Amino acid sequence: MKIEGIILRELHLPLVRPFETSFGVTRNRRILLAEIQSEGLTGWGECTAGEHPYFSGESTDSAWQVLLHELGPMLAAESPEHGGDCPRIFRKVRGNRMAKATLENAIWDLEAQREGVPLAHLLGGVRDRVACGVSIGIQSGIPELLSIVEKELAAGYRRIKLKCKPGWDVEVFENVRSRWPGIQLSCDANSAYRLRDADHLVSFDAFDLLMIEQPLWYDDFYYHSMLQKRLNTAICLDESIRNRRDALAAAEMESCKIINIKLGRVGGFSEAIAVHNAAQERGIPVWCGGMLESGVGRSHNIALSTLPNFTLPGDVSASARYWQEDIIEPEVTVSPEGEIEVPDSPGRGFEVRSDLIERLTVRKEAIPALALA
Ligand code: OSB
Ligand code: MG
């Protein structure tokens, strides 16, 4: 397909409530979108980088620079036929996987539209509904947390994930577990612990957690494998898994028993599928993580979650948990059974609200026309 235009935009979108993790609080999202025009169609991609390079080394600003000066011109100089051509096109650029995913995912969206099939089908998806969980940030106190958990369970969500850190863990789990003994409960530390905390982490076994997500260093496999030997609870790796090779290494070393797949973190749909397949071959279930996405990224997460080895509820939840008004139509809703219905229209299956996007845009830049000539 001939690339006729690539437009980058930054939108400012306030969250309906602050989201606190072990690495900080997010109140306002700076959403970076790429819009790619080709042969009368428009594909959309979202960059999941944070406002600061705290989750990964990328940030909204670093991704903007790399997209504008490196990846955008590289893509514009080619005519990719498939989303799967992007990793080769971007091969020279090391890292910057969230920036790469922004463009690659927009090409997959375009390809699905061109073929007239739902994005989920193009990816090899097998489900028409996906199971949803929620990720609940660190709160000011336990009563506040309990009322949020109560509300999310009433809404139908099938798994509650609690963000944790030293000082916001065991007491919190005790309170939630004693009130709801049977629910699927997990926690996510975002690398807040060290190996010297191993005895403390072993005490989490008492709460029958579905998993402990990324307890140790963001780039580690080895110490997680040492910790996993001591735990009954499954470790789930998020930050550590950058690609298929990492998934294979983690499986080989038994660093985890579950993998969280995030499109941005692994560099786009191609690598996400590769991680999914590698995990499936080794009997490791996966689920789709979230990065406080707007509707564009959320629609891509829904499509990804239809692959067969996504057997655990993901962090893909309703638009209204994040935004007063989402930038897609219809917005993402979750049924009382805790499921999202996968759209069956061509492409991502949700329209973008162009007027609202224009109104929220604070920065807009086209990939220089020279590169597109
Ligand atoms: O580790 O899964 C994480 C949000 C920002 C950065 C990292 C993470 C998260 C979440 C939120 O847990 C998931 C969501 O989008 O609801
Ligand atoms: Mg995580």
Short mmCIF file of N, CA and C and ligand atoms in Angstrom, two decimals, residues 23 55 135 161 163 187-190 213-214 236-239 260 262 265 287 289-291 315, ligand 2:
data_model
loop_
_atom_site.label_atom_id
_atom_site.label_comp_id
_atom_site.label_asym_id
_atom_site.label_seq_id
_atom_site.Cartn_x
_atom_site.Cartn_y
_atom_site.Cartn_z
N PHE A 23 5.62 3.40 40.92
CA PHE A 23 6.57 4.39 40.37
C PHE A 23 5.99 5.79 40.23
N PHE A 55 8.07 3.60 33.38
CA PHE A 55 7.69 2.19 33.14
C PHE A 55 8.73 1.54 32.24
N SER A 135 -7.33 -3.18 36.78
CA SER A 135 -6.12 -2.86 37.52
C SER A 135 -6.45 -1.66 38.40
N LYS A 161 -6.98 -6.80 39.99
CA LYS A 161 -5.51 -6.68 40.17
C LYS A 161 -5.24 -5.45 41.01
N LYS A 163 -2.53 -2.85 42.51
CA LYS A 163 -1.17 -2.33 42.47
C LYS A 163 -0.63 -2.39 43.90
N CYS A 187 -1.78 -9.22 42.06
CA CYS A 187 -1.14 -7.95 42.41
C CYS A 187 -0.04 -7.65 41.41
N ASP A 188 0.31 -6.37 41.33
CA ASP A 188 1.34 -5.91 40.39
C ASP A 188 2.23 -4.92 41.12
N ALA A 189 3.52 -5.28 41.25
CA ALA A 189 4.45 -4.46 42.02
C ALA A 189 5.24 -3.48 41.15
N ASN A 190 5.20 -3.64 39.85
CA ASN A 190 6.03 -2.79 38.97
C ASN A 190 7.45 -2.62 39.52
N GLU A 213 2.67 -9.93 39.76
CA GLU A 213 3.23 -9.37 38.52
C GLU A 213 4.48 -8.55 38.82
N GLN A 214 5.54 -8.84 38.08
CA GLN A 214 6.81 -8.09 38.08
C GLN A 214 7.23 -7.61 39.47
N CYS A 236 4.13 -13.44 37.25
CA CYS A 236 3.81 -13.01 35.89
C CYS A 236 4.82 -11.93 35.52
N LEU A 237 5.45 -12.06 34.37
CA LEU A 237 6.36 -10.99 33.94
C LEU A 237 5.65 -10.04 32.98
N ASP A 238 5.89 -8.75 33.22
CA ASP A 238 5.38 -7.69 32.36
C ASP A 238 6.61 -6.97 31.78
N GLU A 239 7.17 -6.01 32.52
CA GLU A 239 8.29 -5.18 32.04
C GLU A 239 9.43 -5.98 31.41
N ASN A 260 2.28 -11.35 30.74
CA ASN A 260 1.44 -10.22 30.35
C ASN A 260 1.99 -9.71 29.02
N LYS A 262 1.88 -6.76 26.25
CA LYS A 262 1.46 -5.39 25.93
C LYS A 262 2.01 -5.05 24.56
N ARG A 265 4.97 -2.48 24.60
CA ARG A 265 6.19 -2.99 25.23
C ARG A 265 6.97 -3.94 24.34
N TRP A 287 -2.10 -12.92 29.02
CA TRP A 287 -3.24 -11.99 29.09
C TRP A 287 -2.76 -10.64 28.59
N GLY A 289 -2.15 -6.81 28.79
CA GLY A 289 -1.97 -5.71 29.74
C GLY A 289 -2.51 -4.41 29.17
N GLY A 290 -2.61 -3.41 30.01
CA GLY A 290 -3.09 -2.09 29.58
C GLY A 290 -2.09 -1.02 29.98
N MET A 291 -2.14 0.10 29.29
CA MET A 291 -1.27 1.24 29.60
C MET A 291 -2.10 2.52 29.62
N ASP A 315 -6.24 -6.65 31.36
CA ASP A 315 -6.47 -5.32 31.94
C ASP A 315 -7.14 -4.41 30.92
MG MG B 2 2.28 -4.54 35.06
#
